[in-house]
XYZ file of C-alpha atoms in Angstrom:
551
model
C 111.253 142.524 160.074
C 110.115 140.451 156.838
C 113.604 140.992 155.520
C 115.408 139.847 158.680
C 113.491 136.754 158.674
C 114.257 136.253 155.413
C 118.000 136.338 155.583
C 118.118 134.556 158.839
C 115.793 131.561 157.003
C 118.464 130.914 153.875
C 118.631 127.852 152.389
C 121.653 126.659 154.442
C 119.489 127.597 157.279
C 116.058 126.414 156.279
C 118.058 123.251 155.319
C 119.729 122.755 158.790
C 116.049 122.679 160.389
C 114.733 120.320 157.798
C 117.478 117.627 158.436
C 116.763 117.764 162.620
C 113.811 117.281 161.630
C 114.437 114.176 159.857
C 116.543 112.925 162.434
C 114.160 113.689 165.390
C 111.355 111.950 163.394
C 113.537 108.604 162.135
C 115.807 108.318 164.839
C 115.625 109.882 167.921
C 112.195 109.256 168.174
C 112.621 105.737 167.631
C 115.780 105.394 169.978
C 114.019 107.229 172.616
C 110.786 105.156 172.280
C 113.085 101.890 172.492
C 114.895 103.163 175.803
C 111.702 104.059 177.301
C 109.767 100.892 176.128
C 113.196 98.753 177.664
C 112.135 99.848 181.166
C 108.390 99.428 180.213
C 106.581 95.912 182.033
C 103.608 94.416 180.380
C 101.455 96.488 182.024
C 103.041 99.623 180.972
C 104.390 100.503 184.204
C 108.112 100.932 185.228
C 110.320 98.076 185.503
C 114.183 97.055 185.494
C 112.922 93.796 185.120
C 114.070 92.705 181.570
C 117.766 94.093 182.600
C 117.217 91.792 185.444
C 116.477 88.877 183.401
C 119.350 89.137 181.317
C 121.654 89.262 184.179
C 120.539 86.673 186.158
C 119.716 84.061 183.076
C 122.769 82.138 182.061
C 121.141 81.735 178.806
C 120.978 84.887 177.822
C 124.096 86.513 179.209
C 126.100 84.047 177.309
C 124.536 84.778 174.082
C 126.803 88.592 174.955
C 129.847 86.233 175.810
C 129.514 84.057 172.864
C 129.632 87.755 170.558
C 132.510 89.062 172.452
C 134.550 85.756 172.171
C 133.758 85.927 168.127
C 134.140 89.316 167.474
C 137.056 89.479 169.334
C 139.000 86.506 167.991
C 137.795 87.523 164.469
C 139.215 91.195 164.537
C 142.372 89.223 165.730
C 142.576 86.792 163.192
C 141.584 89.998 160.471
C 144.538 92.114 161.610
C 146.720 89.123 161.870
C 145.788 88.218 157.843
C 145.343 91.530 156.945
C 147.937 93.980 157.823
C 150.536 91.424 156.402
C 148.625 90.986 153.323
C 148.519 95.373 152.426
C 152.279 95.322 153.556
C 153.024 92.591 150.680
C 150.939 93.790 148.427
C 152.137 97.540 148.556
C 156.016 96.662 149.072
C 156.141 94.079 146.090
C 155.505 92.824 142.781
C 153.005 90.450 143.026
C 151.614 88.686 139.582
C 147.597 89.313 139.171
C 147.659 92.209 141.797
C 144.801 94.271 139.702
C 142.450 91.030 139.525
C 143.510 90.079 142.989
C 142.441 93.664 144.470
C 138.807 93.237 142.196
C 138.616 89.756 144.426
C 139.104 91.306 147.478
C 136.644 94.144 146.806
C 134.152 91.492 145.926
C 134.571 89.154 149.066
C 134.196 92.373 151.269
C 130.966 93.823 149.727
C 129.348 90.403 149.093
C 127.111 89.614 152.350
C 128.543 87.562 154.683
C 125.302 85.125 154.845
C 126.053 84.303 151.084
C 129.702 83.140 152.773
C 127.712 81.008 155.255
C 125.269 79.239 153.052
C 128.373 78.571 150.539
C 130.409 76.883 153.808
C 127.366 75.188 154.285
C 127.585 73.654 151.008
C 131.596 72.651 151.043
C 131.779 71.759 154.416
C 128.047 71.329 155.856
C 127.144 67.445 156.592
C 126.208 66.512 153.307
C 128.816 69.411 151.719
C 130.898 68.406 148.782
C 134.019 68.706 150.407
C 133.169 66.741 153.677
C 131.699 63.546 151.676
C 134.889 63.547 149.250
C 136.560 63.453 152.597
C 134.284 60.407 153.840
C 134.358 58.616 151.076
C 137.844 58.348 149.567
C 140.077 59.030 152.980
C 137.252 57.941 155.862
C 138.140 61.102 157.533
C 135.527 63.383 158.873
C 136.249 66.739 158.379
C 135.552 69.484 160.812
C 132.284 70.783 161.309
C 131.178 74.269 160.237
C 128.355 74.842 162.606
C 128.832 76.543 165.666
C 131.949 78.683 166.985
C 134.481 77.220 164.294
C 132.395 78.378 161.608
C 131.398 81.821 162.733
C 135.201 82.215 162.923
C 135.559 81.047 159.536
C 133.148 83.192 157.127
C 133.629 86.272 159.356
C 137.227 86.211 159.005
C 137.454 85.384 155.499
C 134.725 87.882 155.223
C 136.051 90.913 157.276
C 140.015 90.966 157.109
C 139.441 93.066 153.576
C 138.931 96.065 155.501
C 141.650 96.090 157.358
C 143.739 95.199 154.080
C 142.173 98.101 152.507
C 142.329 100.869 155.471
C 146.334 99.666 155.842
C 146.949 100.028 151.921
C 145.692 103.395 152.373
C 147.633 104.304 154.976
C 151.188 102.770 152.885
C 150.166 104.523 150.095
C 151.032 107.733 152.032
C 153.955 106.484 153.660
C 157.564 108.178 152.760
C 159.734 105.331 151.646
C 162.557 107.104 152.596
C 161.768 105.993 156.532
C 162.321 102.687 155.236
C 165.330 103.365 153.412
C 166.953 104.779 156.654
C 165.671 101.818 159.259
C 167.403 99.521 156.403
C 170.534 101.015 156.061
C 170.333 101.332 160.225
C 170.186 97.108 159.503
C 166.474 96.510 160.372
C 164.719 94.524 157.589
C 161.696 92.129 157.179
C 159.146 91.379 159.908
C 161.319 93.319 162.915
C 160.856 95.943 160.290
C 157.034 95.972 159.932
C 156.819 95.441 163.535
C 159.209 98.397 164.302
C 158.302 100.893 161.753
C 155.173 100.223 159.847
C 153.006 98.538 162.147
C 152.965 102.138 164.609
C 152.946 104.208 162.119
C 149.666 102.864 160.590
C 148.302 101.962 163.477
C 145.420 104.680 163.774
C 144.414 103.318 160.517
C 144.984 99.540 161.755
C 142.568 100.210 164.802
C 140.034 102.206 162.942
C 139.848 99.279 160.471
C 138.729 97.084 163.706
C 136.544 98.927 164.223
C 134.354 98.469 161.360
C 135.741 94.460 161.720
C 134.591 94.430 165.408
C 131.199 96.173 165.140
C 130.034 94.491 161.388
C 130.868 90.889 163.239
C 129.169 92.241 166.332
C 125.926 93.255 164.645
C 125.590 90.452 161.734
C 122.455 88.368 162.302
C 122.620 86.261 158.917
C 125.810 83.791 159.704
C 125.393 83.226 163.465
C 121.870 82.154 162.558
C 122.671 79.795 159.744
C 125.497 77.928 161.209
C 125.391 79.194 164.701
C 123.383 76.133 165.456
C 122.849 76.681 169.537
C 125.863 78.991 169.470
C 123.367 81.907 170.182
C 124.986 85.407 169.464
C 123.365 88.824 170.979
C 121.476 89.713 167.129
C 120.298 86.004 167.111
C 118.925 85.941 170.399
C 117.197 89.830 170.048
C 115.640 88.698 166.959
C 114.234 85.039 168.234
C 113.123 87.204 171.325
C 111.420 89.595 169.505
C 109.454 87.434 166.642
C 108.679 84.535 169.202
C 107.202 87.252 171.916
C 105.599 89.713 169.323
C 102.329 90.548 171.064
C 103.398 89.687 174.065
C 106.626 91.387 175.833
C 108.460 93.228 173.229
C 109.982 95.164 175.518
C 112.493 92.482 176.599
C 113.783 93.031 173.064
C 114.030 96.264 173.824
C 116.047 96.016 176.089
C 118.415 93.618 174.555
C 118.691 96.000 172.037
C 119.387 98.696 174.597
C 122.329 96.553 176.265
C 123.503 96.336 172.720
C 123.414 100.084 172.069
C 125.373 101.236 174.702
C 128.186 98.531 174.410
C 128.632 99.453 170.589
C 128.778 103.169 171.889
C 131.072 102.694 174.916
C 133.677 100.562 172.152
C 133.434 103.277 169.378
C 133.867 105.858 172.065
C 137.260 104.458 173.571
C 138.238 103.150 170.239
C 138.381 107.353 168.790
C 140.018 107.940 171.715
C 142.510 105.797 171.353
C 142.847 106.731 167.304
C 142.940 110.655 168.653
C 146.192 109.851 170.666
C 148.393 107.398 168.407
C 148.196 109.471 165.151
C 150.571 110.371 163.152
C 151.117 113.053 160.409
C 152.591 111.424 157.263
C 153.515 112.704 153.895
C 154.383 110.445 150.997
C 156.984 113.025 148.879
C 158.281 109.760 147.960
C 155.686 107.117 147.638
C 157.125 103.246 148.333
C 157.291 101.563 144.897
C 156.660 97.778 144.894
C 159.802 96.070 144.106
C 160.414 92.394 142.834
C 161.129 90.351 145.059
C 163.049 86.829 144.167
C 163.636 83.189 145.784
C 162.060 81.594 148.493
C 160.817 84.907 150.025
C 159.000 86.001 146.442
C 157.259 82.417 146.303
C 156.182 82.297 150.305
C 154.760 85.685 149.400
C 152.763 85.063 146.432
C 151.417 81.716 148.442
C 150.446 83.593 150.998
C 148.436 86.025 148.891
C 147.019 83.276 146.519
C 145.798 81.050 149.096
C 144.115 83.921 151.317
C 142.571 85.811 148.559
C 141.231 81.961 147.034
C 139.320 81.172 150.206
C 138.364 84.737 150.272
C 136.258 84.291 147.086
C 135.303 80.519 147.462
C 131.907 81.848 148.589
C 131.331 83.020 145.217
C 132.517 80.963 143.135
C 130.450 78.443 144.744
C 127.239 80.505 144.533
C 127.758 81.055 140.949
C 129.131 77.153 139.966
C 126.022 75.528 142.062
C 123.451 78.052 140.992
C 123.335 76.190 137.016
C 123.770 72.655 139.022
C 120.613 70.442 138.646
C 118.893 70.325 141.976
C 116.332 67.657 143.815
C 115.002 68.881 146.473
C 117.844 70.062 148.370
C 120.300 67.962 146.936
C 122.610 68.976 143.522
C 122.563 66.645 140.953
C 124.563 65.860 137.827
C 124.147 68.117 134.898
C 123.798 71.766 134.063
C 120.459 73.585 133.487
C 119.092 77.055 134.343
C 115.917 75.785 135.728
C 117.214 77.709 139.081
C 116.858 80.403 137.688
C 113.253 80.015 135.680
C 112.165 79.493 139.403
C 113.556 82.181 140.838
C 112.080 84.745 138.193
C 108.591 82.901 138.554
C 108.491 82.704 141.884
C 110.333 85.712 143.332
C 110.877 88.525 141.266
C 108.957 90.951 142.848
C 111.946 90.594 145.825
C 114.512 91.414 142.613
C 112.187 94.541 141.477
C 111.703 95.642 145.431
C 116.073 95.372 146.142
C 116.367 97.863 142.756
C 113.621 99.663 143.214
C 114.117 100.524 147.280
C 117.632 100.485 147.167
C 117.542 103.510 144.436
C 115.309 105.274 146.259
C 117.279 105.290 149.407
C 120.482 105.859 147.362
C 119.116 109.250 145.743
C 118.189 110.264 149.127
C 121.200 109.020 150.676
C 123.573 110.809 148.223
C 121.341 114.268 148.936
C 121.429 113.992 152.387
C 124.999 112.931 152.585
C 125.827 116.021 150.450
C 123.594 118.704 152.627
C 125.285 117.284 155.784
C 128.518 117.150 155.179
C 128.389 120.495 153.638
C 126.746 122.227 156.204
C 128.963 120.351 158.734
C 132.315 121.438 157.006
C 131.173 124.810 155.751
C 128.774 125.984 158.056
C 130.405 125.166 161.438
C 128.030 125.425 164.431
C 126.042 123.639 167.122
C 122.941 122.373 164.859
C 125.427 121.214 161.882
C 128.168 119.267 164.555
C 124.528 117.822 166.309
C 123.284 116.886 163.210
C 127.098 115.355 161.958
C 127.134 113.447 165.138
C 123.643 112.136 165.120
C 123.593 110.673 161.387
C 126.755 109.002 162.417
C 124.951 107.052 164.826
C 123.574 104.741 163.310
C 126.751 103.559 162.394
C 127.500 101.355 165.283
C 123.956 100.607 165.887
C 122.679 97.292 165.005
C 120.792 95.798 161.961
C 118.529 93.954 164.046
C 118.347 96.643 166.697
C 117.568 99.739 164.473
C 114.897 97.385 162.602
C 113.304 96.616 166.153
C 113.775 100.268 167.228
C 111.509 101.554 163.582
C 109.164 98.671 164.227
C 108.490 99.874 167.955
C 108.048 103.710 167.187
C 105.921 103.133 163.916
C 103.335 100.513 164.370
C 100.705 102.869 165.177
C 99.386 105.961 164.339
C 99.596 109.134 163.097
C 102.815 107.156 161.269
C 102.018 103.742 160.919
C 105.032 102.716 158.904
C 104.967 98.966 159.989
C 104.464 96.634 157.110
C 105.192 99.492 154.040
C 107.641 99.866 151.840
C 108.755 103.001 153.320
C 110.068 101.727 156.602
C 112.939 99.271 154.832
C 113.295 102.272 152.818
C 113.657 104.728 155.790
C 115.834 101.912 157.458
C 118.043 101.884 154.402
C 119.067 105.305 154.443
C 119.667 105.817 158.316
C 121.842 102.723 157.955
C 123.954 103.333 155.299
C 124.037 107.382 155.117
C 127.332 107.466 157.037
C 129.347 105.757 154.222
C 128.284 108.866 151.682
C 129.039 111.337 154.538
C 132.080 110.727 155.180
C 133.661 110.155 151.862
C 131.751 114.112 150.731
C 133.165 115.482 153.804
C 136.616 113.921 152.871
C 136.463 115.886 149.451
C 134.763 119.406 150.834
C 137.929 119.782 152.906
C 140.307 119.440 149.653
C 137.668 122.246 147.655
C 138.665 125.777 148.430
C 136.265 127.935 149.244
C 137.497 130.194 147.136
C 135.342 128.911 144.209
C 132.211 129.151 146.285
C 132.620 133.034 147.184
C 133.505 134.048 143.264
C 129.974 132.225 142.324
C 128.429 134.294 144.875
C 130.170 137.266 143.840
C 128.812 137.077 140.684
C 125.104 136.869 141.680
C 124.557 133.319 142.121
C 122.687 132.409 145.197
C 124.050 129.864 148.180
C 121.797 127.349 146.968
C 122.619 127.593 143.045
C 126.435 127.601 143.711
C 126.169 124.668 145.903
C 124.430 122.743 143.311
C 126.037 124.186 140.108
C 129.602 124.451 141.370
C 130.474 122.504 144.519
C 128.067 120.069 144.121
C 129.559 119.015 140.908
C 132.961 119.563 142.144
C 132.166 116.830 145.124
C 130.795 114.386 142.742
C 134.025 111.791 142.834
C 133.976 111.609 146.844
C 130.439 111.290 147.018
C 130.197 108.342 144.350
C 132.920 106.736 146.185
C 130.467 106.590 149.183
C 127.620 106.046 147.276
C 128.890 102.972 145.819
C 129.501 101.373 149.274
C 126.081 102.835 150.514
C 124.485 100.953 147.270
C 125.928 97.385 147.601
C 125.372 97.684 151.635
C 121.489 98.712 150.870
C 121.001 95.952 148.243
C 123.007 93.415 150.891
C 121.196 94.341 153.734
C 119.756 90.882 155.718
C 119.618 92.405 159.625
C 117.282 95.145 159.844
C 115.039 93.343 156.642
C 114.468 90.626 158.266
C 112.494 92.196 161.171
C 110.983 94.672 158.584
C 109.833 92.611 155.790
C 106.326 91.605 154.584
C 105.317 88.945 151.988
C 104.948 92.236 149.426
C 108.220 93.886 150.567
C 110.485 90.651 151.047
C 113.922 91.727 149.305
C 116.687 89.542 147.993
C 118.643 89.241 150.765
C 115.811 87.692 152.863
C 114.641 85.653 149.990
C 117.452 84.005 149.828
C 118.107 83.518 153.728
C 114.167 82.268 153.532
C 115.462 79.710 150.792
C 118.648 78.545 152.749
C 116.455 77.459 155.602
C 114.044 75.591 153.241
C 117.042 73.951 152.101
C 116.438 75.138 148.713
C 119.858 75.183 147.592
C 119.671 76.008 143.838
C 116.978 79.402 143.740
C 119.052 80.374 147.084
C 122.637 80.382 144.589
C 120.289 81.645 141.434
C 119.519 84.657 143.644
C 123.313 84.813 145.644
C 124.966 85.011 142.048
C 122.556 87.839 141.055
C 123.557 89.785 144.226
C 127.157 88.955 143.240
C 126.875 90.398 139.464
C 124.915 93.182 141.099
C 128.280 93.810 143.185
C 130.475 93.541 140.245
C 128.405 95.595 138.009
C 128.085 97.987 139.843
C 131.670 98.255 140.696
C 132.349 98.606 136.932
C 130.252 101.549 136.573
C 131.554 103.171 139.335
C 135.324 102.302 137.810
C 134.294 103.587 134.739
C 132.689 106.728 135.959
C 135.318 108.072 138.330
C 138.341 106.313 136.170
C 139.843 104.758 139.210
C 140.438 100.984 140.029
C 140.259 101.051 143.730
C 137.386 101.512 146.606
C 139.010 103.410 149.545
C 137.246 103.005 152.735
């Protein structure tokens, strides 16, 4: 009987339980306490009142128009800029493509609040750009608060990932199918429009999706420049802090509303993907080719000037952060009193963004590697359950999910509120899917082959999975892990409502700074995030020897 147990309870097994576990504790828990505590009144009892509320109150129905009508014309505008941009950049030679690709990867893994606070600074009422404007041409230029502005940092912001999902897809595109719709006389754009645009559009759509639910869910920009132009984070978070102690659940029940239109949009969205694919296979790979006249210069223009706005954000952060400051204006001269202040004042948010975020990354890569293992390899109910589940938080909200672990841990047996271990916890729920899906992309190119001869030769499940396939996994995984790192260290929306004075990381230090108007410790701390970024991407080129971040 012993002996039964035993071999049912193996480590695949044993480790199956352990992650439901996890997920029952640190997130169905805490979604099921935030559904329940949506229909909760004041008095505890039951109540559709909050839904009610939102309905009936034009202010805070519109806040849900006003995200639609960005999120929507900003996955427009991303395709639009971004599908164009991969087909240029994969079908010709275009000067500076290797540091042009590094820009782009920075833009898209830099926060998009950093982007905000920069516009701020070029284009913001006292910006640079708008008093050169005022001054030498009496022309005022437009403003970059409200629904302009939105538009403007998430596009620049977002259309990256659809570059990089469509470069993917080109990459494995036959360039004989081009070859044969030229010679059948179609060429240029009725030729991208014809050919290439349905042949990558699974990937073109599945791009969107991450465009449609990270401008969705971002708290940081709408809340800097928003400037009455209320979006559905900005509202749950000014409902929750301002009614802490007082009705909650109305948050909870924005962030309910919120949950289920993310999952009704990623739900049609795979179904969508699931019928328009395509099988493609790239025996002949499409080789850039030069192109010449006024086509090769409208090109290259086209690239430049996208890719240069792009990265503005950063090279602002970085020029401004050794600018004198007063108060919060720049002055003349260079000095690196910004950054005295910022290692004075706030290093302890420096130390807690390393030390938190490599805690959660450890833990993220493990758990990343168990599950997509156990979902590839071990096939059943509890692995699919637990594939689907971790994937959830995915399309949940920052702001929501930091609500949702605020709600379901703020008393005992696991108070969690106020600790380091709840922005830790947050951390890896949030950003585990990137790791999981790149180590599930690389189990399904191992052969299993390699697993049973380690068996065969005594080792146990547990010692081949961590002496051979783990090992053997290690370039997918660091792929993901590299995008779960600069996403944890980045991370504004779920910090923000998680945060104490002692557990304040750099992304909310610097948000806190921009809206002290203290301009030059908010660009010391940006351009540390940035090097962070770009660091990091070195060691990650250097490690796997590749020059590109697929998505």
């Amino acid at each position: 009987m012993l002996n039964k147990l035993k071999k049912k309870l193996d480590f695949w097994n044993l480790t199956t339980i352990t992650l439901i576990v996890f997920f029952a504790v640190f997130l169905i828990y805490p979604l099921g306490a935030l559904l329940l505590g949506s229909f909760q009144g004041n008095d505890g009892s039951f109540t559709l009142e909050h839904f009610q509320t939102f309905f009936e109150k034009k202010y805070y129905y519109q806040s849900l128009m006003h995200s639609f009508a960005v999120t929507i014309c900003v996955t427009i505008l991303a395709i639009a800029i971004g599908v164009p941009l991969a087909y240029l950049m994969s079908t010709l030679k275009i000067r500076g493509k290797g540091i042009i690709e590094i820009f782009i990867i920075i833009s898209v893994l830099s926060p998009p609040f950093i982007g905000a606070y920069s516009w701020i600074l070029l284009l913001g009422r006292s910006g640079v750009v708008s008093k050169f404007f005022m001054e030498h041409f009496d022309i005022t230029v437009p403003s970059i608060y409200g629904f302009g502005g939105i538009l403007l940092v998430f596009t620049l912001k977002l259309f990256p990932y659809i570059y990089l999902y469509v470069s993917g897809a080109l990459k494995k595109m036959d360039s004989s199918l081009m070859e044969a719709a030229e010679s059948l006389g179609v060429t240029g754009i009725k030729k991208m429009t014809t050919l290439v645009l349905p042949l990558v559009l699974p990937t073109v759509l599945a791009g969107a999706m991450l465009v449609f639910m990270n401008s969705l869910a971002d708290f940081g920009t709408p809340m800097l420049i928003g400037e009455g132009y209320s979006t559905m984070p900005v509202l749950i978070y000014s409902e929750f802090i301002s009614e802490v102690g007082g009705n909650a659940h109305f948050a909870a029940a924005l962030s309910t509303i919120m949950i289920l239109i993310t999952t009704i949009i990623f739900i049609a969205q795979k179904y969508v993907v699931n019928k328009k694919s395509y099988e493609m296979s790239s025996l002949r790979p499409i080789h850039p080719v030069k192109a010449t006249g006024i086509k090769n210069f409208f090109a290259h223009l086209f690239i430049y000037v996208i890719v240069g706005l792009a990265i503005i954000p950063q090279v602002t952060v970085i020029y401004t952060s050794f600018l004198k400051t007063r108060g919060a204006m720049f002055i003349e001269g260079f000095t690196l009193d910004s950054y005295k202040r910022v290692l004075e004042r706030m290093g302890d948010s420096i130390l807690n963004t390393y030390v938190y975020g490599i805690i959660a990354l450890v833990i993220i890569i493990i758990l990343g590697m168990l599950i997509s293992y156990a979902s590839v390899r071990r096939k059943n109910f509890f692995t699919s359950f637990i594939d689907t589940i971790a994937m959830f938080p995915y399309i949940v909200p920052g702001s929501v999910l930091g609500i949702t672990l605020l709600l379901a841990f703020n008393k005992s047996p696991l108070l969690l509120s106020g600790t380091a271990s709840i922005l830790i916890i947050s951390f890896i729920i949030r950003r585990l899917p990137y790791t999981m899906r790149s180590s599930a992309a690389i189990i399904y190119q191992l052969s299993p082959s390699m697993e049973e001869a380690s068996i065969s030769l005594g080792y146990s499940p547990m010692r081949t999975f961590i002496n051979v396939t783990a090992r053997l996994m290690m370039p997918g995984v660091l792929a993901g892990a590299l995008l779960s790192w600069i996403t944890v260290i980045n991370e504004l929306s779920s910090s923000i409502i998680l945060f104490t004075g002692n557990t304040r990381t750099m992304s909310v230090a610097i948000y806190s700074e921009v809206i002290r108007a203290s301009y030059g410790t908010a660009a010391a701390l940006s351009t540390i995030l940035t090097v962070t970024t770009v660091v990091s991407l070195l060691i990650f080129f250097r490690m796997t020897g590749s020059k590109e971040v697929s998505l």
